[in-house]
Short mmCIF file of C-alpha atoms and ligand atoms in Angstrom, two decimals:
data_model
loop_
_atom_site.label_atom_id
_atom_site.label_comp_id
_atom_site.label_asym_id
_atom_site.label_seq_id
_atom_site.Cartn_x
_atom_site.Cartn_y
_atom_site.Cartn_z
CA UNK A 728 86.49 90.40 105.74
CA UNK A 729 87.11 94.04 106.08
CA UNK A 730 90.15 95.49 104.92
CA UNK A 731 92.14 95.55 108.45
CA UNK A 732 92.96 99.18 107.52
CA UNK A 733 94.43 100.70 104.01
CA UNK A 734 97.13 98.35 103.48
CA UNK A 735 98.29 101.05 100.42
CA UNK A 736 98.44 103.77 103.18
CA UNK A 737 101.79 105.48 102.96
CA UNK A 738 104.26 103.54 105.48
CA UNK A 739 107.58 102.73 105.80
CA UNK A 740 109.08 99.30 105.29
CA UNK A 741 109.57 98.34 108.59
CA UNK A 742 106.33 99.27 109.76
CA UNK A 743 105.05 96.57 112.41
CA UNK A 744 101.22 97.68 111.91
CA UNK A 745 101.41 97.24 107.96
CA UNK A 746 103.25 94.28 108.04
CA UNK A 747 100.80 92.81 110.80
CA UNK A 748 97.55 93.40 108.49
CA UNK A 749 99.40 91.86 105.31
CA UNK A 750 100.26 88.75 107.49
CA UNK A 751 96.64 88.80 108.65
CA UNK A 752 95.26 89.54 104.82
CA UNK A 753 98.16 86.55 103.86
CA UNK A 754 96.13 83.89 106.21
CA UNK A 755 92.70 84.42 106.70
CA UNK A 756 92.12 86.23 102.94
CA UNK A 757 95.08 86.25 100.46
CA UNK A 758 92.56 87.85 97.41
CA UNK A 759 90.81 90.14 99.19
CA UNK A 760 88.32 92.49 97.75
CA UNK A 761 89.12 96.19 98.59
CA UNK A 762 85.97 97.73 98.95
CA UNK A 763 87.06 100.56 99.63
CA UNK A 764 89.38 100.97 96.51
CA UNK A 765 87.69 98.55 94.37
CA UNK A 766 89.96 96.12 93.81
CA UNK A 767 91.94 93.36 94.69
CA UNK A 768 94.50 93.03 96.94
CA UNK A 769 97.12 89.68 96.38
CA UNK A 770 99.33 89.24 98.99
CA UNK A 771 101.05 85.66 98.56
CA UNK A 772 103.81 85.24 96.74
CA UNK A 773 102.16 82.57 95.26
CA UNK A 774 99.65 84.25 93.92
CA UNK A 775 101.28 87.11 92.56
CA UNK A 776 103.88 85.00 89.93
CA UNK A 777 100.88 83.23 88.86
CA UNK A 778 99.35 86.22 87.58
CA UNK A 779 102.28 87.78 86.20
CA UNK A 780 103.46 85.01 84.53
CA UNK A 781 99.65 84.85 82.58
CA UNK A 782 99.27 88.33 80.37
CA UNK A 783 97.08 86.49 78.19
CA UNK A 784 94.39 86.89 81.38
CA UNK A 785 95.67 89.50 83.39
CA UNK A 786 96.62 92.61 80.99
CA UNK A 787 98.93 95.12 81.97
CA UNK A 788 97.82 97.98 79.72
CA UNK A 789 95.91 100.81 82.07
CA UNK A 790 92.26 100.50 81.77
CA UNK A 791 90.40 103.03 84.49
CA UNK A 792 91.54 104.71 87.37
CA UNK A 793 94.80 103.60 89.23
CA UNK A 794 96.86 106.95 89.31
CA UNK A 795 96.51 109.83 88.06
CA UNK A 796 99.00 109.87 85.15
CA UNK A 797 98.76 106.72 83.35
CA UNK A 798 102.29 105.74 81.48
CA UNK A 799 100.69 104.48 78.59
CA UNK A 800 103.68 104.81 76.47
CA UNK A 801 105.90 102.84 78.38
CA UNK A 802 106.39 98.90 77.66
CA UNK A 803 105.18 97.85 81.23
CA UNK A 804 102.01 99.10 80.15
CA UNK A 805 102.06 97.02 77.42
CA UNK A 806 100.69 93.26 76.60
CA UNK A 807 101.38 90.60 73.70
CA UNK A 808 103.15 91.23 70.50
CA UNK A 809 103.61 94.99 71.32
CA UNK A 810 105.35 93.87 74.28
CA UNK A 811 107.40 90.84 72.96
CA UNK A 812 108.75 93.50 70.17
CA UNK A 813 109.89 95.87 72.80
CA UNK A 814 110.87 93.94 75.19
CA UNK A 815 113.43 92.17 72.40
CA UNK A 816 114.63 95.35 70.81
CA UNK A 817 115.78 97.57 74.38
CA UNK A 818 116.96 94.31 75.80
CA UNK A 819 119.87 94.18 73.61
CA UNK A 820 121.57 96.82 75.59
CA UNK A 821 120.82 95.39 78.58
CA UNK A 822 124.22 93.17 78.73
CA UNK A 823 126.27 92.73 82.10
CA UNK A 824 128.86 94.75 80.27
CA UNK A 825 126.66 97.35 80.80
CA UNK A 826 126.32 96.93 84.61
CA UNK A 827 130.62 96.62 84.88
CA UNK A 828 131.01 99.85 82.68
CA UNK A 829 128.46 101.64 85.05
CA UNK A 830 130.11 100.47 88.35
CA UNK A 831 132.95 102.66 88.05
CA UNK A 832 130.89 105.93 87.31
CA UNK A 833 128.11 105.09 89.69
CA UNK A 834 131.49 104.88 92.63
CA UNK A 835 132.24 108.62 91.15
CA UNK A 836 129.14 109.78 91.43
CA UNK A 837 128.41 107.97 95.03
CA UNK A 838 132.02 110.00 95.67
CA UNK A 839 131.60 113.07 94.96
CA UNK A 840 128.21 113.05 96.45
CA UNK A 841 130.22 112.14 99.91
CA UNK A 842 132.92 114.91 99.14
CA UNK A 843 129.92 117.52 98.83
CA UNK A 844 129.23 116.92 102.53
CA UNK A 845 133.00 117.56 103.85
CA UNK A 846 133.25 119.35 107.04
CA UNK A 847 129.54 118.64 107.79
CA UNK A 848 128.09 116.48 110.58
CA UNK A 849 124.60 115.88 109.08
CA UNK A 850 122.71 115.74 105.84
CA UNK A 851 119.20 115.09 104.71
CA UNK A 852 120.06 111.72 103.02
CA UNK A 853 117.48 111.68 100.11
CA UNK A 854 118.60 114.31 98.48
CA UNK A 855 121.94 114.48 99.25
CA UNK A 856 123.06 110.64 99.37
CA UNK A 857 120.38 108.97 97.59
CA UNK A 858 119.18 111.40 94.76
CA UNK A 859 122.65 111.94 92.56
CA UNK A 860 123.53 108.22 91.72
CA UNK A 861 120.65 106.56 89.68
CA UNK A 862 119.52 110.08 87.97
CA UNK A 863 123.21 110.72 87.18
CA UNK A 864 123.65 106.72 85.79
CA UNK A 865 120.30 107.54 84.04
CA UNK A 866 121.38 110.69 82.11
CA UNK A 867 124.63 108.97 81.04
CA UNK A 868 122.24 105.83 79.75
CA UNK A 869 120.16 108.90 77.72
CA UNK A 870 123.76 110.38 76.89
CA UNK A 871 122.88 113.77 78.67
CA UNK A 872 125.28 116.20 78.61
CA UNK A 873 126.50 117.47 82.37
CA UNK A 874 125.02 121.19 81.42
CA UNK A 875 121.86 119.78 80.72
CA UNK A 876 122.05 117.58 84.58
CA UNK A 877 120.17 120.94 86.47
CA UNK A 878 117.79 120.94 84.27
CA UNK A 879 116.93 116.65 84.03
CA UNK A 880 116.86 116.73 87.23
CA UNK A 881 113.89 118.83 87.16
CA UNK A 882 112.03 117.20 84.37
CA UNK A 883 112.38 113.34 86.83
CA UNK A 884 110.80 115.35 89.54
CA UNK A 885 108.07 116.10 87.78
CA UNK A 886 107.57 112.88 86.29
CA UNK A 887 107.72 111.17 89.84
CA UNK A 888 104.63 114.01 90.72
CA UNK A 889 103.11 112.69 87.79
CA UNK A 890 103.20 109.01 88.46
CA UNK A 891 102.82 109.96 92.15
CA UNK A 892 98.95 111.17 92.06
CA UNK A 893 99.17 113.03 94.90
CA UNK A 894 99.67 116.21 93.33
CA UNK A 895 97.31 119.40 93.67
CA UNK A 896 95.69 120.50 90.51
CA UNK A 897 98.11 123.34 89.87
CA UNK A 898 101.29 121.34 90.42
CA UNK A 899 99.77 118.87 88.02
CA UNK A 900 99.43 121.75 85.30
CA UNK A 901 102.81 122.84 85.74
CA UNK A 902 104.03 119.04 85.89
CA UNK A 903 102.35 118.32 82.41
CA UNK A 904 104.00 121.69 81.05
CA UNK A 905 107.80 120.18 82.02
CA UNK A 906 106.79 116.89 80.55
CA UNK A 907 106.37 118.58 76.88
CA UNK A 908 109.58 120.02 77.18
CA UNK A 909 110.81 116.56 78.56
CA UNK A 910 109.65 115.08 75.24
CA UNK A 911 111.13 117.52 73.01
CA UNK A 912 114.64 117.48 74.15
CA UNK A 913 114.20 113.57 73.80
CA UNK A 914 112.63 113.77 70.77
CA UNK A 915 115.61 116.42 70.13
CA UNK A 916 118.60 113.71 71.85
CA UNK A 917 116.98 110.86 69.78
CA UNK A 918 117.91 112.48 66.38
CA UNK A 919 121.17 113.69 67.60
CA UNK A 920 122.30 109.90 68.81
CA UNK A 921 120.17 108.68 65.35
CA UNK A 922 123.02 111.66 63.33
CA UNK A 923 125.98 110.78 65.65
CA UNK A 924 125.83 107.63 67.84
CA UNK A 925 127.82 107.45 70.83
CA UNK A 926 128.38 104.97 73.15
CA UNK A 927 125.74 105.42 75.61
CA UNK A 928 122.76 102.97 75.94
CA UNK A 929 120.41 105.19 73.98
CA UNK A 930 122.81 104.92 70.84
CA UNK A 931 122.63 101.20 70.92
CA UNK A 932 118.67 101.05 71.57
CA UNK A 933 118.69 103.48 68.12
CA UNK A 934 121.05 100.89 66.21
CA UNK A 935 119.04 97.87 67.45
CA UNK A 936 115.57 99.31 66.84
CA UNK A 937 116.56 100.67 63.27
CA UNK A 938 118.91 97.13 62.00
CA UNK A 939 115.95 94.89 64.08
CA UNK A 940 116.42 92.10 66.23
CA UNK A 941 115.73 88.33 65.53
CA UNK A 942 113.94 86.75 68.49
CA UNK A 943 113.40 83.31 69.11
CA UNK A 944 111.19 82.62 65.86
CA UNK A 945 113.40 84.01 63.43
CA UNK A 946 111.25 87.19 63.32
CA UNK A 947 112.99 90.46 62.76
CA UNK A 948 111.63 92.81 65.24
CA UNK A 949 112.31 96.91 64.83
CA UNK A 950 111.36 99.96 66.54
CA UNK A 951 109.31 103.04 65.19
CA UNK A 952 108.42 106.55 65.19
CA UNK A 953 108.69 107.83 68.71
CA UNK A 954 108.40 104.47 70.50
CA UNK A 955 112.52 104.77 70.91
CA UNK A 956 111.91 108.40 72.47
CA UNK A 957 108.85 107.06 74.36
CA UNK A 958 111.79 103.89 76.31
CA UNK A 959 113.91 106.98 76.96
CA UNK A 960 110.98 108.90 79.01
CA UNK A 961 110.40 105.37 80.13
CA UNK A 962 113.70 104.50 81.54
CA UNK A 963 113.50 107.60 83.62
CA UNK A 964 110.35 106.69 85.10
CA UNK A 965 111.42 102.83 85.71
CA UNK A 966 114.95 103.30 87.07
CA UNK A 967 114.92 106.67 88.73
CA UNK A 968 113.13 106.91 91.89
CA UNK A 969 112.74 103.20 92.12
CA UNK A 970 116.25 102.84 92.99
CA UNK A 971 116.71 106.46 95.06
CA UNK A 972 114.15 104.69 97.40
CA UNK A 973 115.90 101.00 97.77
CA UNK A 974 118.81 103.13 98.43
CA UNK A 975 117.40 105.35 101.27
CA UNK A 976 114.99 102.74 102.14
CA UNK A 977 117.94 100.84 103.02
CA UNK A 978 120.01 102.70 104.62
CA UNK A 979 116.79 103.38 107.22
CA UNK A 980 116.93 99.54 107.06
CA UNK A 981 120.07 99.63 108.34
CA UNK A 982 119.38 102.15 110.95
CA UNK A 983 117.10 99.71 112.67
CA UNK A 984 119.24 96.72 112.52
CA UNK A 985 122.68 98.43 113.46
CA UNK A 986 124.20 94.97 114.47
CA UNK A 987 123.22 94.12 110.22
CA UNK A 988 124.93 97.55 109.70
CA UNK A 989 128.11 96.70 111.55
CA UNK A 990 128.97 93.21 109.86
CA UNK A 991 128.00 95.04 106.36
CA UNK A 992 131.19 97.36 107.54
CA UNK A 993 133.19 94.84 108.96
CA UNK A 994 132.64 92.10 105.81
CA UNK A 995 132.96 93.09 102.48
CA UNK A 996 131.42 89.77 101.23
CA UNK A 997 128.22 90.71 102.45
CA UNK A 998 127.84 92.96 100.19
CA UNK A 999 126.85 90.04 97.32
CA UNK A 1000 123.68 89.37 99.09
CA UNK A 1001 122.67 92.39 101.08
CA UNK A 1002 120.86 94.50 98.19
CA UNK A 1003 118.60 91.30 97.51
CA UNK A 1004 117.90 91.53 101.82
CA UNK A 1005 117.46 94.96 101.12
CA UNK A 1006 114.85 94.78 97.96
CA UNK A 1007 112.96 92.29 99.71
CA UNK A 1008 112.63 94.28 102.93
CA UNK A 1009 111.81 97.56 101.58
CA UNK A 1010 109.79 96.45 98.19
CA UNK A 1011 110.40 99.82 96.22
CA UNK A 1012 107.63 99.51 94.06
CA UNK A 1013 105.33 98.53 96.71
CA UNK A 1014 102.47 97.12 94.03
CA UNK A 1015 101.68 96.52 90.57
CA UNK A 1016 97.81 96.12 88.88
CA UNK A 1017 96.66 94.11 86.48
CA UNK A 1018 93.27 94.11 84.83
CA UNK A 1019 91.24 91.05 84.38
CA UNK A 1020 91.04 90.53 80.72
CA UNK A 1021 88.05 88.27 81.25
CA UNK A 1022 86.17 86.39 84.16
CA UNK A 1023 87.84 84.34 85.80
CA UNK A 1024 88.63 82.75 89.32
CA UNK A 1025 91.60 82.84 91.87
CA UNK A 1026 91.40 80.68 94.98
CA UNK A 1027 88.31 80.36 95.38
CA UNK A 1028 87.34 84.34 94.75
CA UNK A 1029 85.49 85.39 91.45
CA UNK A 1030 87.44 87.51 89.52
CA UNK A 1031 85.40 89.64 87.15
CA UNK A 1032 86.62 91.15 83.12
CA UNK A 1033 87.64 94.60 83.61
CA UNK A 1034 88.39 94.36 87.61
CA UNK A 1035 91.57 95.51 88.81
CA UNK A 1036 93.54 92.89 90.86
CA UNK A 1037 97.15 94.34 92.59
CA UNK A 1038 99.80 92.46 93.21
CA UNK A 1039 101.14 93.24 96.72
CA UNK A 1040 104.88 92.77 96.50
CA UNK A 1041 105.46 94.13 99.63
CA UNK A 1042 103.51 91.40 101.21
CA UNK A 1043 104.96 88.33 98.86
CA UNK A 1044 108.25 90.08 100.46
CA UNK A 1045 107.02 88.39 103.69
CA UNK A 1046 105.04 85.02 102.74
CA UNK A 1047 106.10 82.87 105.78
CA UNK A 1048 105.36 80.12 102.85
CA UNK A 1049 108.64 81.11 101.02
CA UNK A 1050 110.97 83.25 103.38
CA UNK A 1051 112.54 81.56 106.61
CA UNK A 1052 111.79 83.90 109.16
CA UNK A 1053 110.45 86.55 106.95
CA UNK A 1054 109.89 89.03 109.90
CA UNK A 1055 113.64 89.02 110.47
CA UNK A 1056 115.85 91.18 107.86
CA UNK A 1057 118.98 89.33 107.74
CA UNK A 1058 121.85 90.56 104.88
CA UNK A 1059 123.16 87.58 104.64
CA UNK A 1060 119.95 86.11 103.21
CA UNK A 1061 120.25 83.12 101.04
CA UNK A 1062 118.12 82.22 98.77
CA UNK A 1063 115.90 85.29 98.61
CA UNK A 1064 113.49 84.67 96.01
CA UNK A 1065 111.91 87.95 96.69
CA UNK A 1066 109.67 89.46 93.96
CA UNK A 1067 110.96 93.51 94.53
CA UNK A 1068 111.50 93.36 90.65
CA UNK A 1069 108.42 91.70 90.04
CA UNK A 1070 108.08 88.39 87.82
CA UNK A 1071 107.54 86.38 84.56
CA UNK A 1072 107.47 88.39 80.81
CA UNK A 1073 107.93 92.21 82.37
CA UNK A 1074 110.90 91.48 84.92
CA UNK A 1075 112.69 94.38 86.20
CA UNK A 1076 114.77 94.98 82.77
CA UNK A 1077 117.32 97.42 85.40
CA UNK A 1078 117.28 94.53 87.94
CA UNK A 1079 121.27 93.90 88.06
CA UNK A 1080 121.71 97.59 87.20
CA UNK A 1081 119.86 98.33 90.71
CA UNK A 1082 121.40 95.95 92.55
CA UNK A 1083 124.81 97.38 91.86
CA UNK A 1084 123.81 101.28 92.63
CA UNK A 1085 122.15 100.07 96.16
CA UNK A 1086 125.56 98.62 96.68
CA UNK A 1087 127.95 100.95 95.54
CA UNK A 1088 126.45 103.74 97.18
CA UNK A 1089 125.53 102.04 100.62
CA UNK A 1090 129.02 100.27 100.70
CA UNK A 1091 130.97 103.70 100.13
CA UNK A 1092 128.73 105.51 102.07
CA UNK A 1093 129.38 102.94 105.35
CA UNK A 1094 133.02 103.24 104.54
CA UNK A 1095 133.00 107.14 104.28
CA UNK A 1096 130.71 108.21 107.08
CA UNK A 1097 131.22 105.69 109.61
CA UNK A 1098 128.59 105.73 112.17
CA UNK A 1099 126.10 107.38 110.24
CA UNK A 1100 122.76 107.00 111.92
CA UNK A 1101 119.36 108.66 112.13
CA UNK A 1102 119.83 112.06 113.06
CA UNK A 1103 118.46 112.77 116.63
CA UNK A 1104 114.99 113.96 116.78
CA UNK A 1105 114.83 112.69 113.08
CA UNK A 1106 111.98 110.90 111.67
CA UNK A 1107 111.88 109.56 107.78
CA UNK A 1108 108.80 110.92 106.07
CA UNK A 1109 107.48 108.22 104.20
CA UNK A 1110 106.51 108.92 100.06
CA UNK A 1111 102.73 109.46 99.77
CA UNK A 1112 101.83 107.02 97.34
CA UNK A 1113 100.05 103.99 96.61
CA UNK A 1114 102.20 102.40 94.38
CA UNK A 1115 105.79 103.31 95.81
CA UNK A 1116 107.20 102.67 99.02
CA UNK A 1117 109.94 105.37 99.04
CA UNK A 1118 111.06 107.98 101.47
CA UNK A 1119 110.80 112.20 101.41
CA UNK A 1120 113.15 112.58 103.70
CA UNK A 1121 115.31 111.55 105.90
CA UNK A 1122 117.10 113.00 108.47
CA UNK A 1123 120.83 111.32 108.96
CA UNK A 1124 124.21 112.68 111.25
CA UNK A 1125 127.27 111.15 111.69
C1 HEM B 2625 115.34 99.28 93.12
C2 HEM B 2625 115.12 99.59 91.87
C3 HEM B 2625 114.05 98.99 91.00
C4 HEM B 2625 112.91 98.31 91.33
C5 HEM B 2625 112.40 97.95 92.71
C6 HEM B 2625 112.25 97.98 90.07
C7 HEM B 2625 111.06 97.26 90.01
C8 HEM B 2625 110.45 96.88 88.84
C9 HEM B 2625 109.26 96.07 88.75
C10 HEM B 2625 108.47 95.54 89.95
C11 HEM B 2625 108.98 95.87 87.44
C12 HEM B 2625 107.89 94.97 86.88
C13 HEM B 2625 106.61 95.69 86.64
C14 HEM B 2625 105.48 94.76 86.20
O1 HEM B 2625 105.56 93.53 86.23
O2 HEM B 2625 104.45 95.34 85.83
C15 HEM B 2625 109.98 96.60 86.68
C16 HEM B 2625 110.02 96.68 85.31
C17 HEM B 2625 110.97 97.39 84.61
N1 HEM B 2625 112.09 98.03 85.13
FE1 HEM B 2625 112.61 98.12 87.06
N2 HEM B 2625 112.99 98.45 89.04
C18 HEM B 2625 114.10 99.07 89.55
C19 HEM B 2625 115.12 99.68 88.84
C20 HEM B 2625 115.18 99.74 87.47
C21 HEM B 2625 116.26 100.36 86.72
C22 HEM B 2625 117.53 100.96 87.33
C23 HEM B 2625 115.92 100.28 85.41
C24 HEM B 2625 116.66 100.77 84.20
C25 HEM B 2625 117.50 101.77 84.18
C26 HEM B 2625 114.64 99.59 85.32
C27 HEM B 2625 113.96 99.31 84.15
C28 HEM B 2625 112.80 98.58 84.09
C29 HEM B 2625 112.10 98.30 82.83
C30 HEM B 2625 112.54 98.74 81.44
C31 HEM B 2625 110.95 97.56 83.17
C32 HEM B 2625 109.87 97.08 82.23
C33 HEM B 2625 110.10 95.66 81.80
C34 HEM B 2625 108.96 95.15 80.96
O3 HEM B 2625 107.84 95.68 81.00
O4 HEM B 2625 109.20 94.17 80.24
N3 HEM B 2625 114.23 99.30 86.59
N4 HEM B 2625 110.89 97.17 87.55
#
């Protein structure tokens, strides 16, 4: 069948057009061959956690186009024993201590982004509401220093232009300039933490990767040369703009369901299982690829070695197979076995990390600016990207 139009076309989450085709592509052809793009397209949930849970067949190391900038240093774009190592090592200081020592900061930050706008009426929410939290809970994970927050700030943006692929050539030059500097001042912060460890995330990662870390085998498992710097760049690339967009993605959620908006404001309790409602709804990372290691068959399509096949996350967000009334975005969901953070051996590392920033920020921001809506004559510009589904801009007055 013919693709019912490009399903990876920029949209919004709520978009009744994209989420028609993906129902369509869900019935009559859930692996579909993209013709257009050249490769697959799964969209049942399904489908997608049985090919992330099999790396051994479906590889997640970049092999031909996909984006332009390739993060082939970072552990999601790595299979196997390379994976297993990292994966082990970082995820020691990954602890829910972690999460409960963050809380408090991300509240300041989420504050004092709220006290910026006093006296004012409206705001452009992105960058004013939705922007300061994870990059600020991200430098504090790296152990940034606040005079060095102007300038981080910069170096994410370029990164996100770099993963982003839309870029003209000129940006791109410029982008890859920023990214050198990026490096050194990690390379620089890595030895610094490395001399004098503090107690940010970074310093543990150091003292994990350097002692080594048994896993389940007995094997102990270090880190080497730049591959701690190279989880730093990651980190900003994995938990940066993936959460600014669940954030203003659901705050637009909430825009179109105000009657969802008003018991969120009326009933704390809500709050457990709203970001969940929200992840599944707005799918941040709209897709992931895999490449077919070998030939091999899903359903009854031929899958060939070397063929990209992408995981549609956005539409397993909506399988009518899994999700009562998936059409219907309910914050009170439960269970919501969406797969926003994807599945199996690379799950979202930042999962319960996210989770808590879309809620501390939404919550204070519906107790703060009551009645904030979409600002009149406003319309959310939608990221152009295949891979996210994040927002520009949007427009918001209260
Ligand atoms: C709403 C926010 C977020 C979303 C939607 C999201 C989504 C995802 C997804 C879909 C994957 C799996 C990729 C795959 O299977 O190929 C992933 C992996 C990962 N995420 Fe997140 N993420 C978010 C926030 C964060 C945050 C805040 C952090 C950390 C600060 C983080 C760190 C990571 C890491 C380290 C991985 C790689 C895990 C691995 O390869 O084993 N993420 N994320």
């Amino acid at each position: 069948m013919e693709t019912p139009y490009d399903v990876m076309a920029p949209f919004h989450a709520s978009s009744t057009e994209r989420d028609a085709a993906l129902s369509l592509l869900r019935r009559e052809d859930p692996i579909h061959w993209d013709s257009q793009n050249q490769w697959w397209l799964v969209t049942r949930h399904e489908d997608v956690r049985e090919i992330s849970r099999r790396p051994e067949l479906f590889s997640s190391e970049p092999r031909g186009p996909w984006h332009v900038f390739e993060y082939h240093f970072s552990m999601q774009a790595m299979d196997g024993e390379r994976h297993h190592r990292h994966r082990n090592v970082v995820s020691r200081a990954f602890t829910p201590r972690l999460v409960s020592t963050l809380t408090e900061r991300a509240e300041r930050y989420a504050d004092e982004a709220i006290d910026a706008l006093a006296g004012r009426r409206s705001a452009e929410f992105v960058s004013d509401l939705a922007v300061p939290v994870p990059l600020r809970i991200i430098a504090d994970m790296l152990g940034v220093a606040d005079g060095d927050l102007e300038q981080f700030r910069r170096w994410s943006d370029a990164l996100i232009i770099a993963g982003g692929g839309h870029a003209e050539e000129e940006v791109l030059d410029e982008t890859h300039h920023l990214m050198a500097d990026f490096l050194a001042y990690l390379t620089e912060t890595v030895e610094a933490r490395r001399a004098h460890p503090g107690d940010d995330v970074l310093s543990r990662i150091i003292q994990a990767a350097e002692a080594g870390v048994l896993d389940d085998s007995q094997r102990l498992l270090h880190l080497e040369g730049d591959e701690v710097r190279d989880f730093a760049l990651f980190l900003l690339v994995a938990g940066n703009e993936t959460t600014r967009n669940g954030i203003s993605q659901g705050m637009l959620a909430l825009f179109e369901h105000p009657e969802e908006q008003q018991r969120l404001a009326a009933d704390d309790t809500l709050w457990k299982t709203a970001p969940d409602e929200i992840l599944r709804w707005t799918s941040p990372v709209r897709a992931m690829r895999r490449v077919a290691l070998r030939d091999t068959s899903l359903r009854d399509r031929k899958i060939l070695e070397g063929q990209s096949v992408v995981m549609v996350y956005a539409s397993a967000n909506r399988d009518e197979a899994v999700f009562d009334e998936p059409h219907l975005f309910r914050v009170d969901r439960s269970p919501n076995e969406h797969l926003a953070f994807g599945f199996g051996p690379h799950y979202c590392l930042g999962a319960n990390l996210a989770r808590m920033e879309i809620r501390t920020v939404l919550r204070r921001i519906l107790k703060r600016l009551p009645g904030i809506r979409l600002a009149e004559n406003g319309r959310p510009v939608p990221t152009p990207s295949a891979l996210i589904d994040g927002l520009e801009e949007l427009p918001v007055e209260w």
